[in-house]
Coordinates of C-alpha atoms in Angstrom, one line a residue:
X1 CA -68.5 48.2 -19.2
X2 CA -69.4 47.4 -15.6
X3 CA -71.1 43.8 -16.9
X4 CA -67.9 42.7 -18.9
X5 CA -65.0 43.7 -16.0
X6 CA -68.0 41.5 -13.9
X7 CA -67.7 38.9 -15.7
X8 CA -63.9 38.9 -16.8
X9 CA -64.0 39.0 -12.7
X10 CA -65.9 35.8 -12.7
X11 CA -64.1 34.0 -14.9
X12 CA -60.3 34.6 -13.8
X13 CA -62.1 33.3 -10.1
X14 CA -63.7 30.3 -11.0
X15 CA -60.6 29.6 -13.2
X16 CA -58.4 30.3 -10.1
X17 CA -60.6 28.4 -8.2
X18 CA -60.5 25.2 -10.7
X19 CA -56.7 25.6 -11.0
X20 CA -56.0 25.5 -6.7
X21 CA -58.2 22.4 -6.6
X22 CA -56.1 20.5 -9.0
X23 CA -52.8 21.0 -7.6
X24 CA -54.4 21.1 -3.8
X25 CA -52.6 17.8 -2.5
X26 CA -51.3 17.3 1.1
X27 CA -47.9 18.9 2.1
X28 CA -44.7 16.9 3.1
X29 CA -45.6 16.6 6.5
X30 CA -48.8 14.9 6.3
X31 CA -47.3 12.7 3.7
X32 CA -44.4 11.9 5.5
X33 CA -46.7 10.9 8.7
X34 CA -48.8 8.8 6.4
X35 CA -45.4 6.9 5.4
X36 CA -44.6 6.4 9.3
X37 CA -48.0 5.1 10.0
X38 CA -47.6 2.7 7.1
X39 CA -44.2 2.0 8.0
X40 CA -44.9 1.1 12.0
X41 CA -48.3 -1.0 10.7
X42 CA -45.9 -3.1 8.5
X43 CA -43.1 -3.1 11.5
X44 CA -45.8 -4.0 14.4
X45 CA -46.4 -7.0 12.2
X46 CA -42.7 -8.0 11.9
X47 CA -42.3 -7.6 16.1
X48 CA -40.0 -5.0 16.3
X49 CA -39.0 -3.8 19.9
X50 CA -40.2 -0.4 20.7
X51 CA -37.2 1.4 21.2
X52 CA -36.3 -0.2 17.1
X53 CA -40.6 1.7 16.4
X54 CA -38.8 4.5 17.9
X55 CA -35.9 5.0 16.1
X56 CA -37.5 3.9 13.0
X57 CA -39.8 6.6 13.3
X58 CA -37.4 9.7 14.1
X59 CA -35.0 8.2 10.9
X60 CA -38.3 7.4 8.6
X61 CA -39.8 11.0 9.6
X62 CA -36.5 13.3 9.3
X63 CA -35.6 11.7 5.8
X64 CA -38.9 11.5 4.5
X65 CA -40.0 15.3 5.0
X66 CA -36.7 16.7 3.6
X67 CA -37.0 14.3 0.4
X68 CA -40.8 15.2 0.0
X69 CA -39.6 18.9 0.1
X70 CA -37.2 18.3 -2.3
X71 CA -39.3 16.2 -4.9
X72 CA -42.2 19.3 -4.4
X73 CA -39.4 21.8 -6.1
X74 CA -37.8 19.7 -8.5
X75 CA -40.8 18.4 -9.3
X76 CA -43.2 21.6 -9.2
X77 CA -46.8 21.2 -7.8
X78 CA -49.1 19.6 -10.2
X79 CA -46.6 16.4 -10.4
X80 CA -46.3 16.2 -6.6
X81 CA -49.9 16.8 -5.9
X82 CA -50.0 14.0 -8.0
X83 CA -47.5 11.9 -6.3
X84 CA -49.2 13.2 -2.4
X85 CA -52.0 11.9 -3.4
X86 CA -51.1 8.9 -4.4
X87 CA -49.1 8.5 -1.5
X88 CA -52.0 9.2 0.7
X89 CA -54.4 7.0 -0.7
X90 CA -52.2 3.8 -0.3
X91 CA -52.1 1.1 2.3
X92 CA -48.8 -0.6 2.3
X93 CA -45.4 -0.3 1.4
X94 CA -45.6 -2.0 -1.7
X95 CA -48.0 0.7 -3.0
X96 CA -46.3 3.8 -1.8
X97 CA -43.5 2.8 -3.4
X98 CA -45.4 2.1 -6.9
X99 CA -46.3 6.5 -6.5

């Protein structure tokens, strides 16, 4: 008895384990900074002023983390771990908007 509730017990964690790791991805606010950074990178090379960085930050930043938090509940985690990912790994505009 004590053997199988062990390794029932070993099982359900490992599978718990696998399951967190999948839909582990980087919250709103991290990808919403990532955007920003992204987004000033692209601007700096335009020559915006940096009252225009400014405000494009606190705009980008304020819209960005309510939309993310909207798209993680319509969405539910496994898509948006998906899409954070995606979002994380990319390097320009252009390929945050193909996520």
């Amino acid at each position: 008895m004590r053997i199988a509730s062990g390794i029932i017990l070993g099982v359900t964690v490992l599978a718990f384990l696998a399951w967190w790791m999948l839909i582990r991805a980087p919250g709103p606010v991290e990808v919403c900074d990532h955007i920003v950074k992204v987004t000033l990178q692209e601007a700096g090379e335009q020559g915006l002023s940096d009252e225009s960085q400014g405000r494009l930050i606190e705009v980008t930043r304020e819209q960005c983390i309510e939309h993310k938090l909207d798209k993680l509940q319509l969405r539910g985690r496994i898509k948006y771990a998906d899409y954070a990912k995606c979002v994380v790994a990319a390097q320009t505009l252009t390929e945050i908007g193909h996520c």
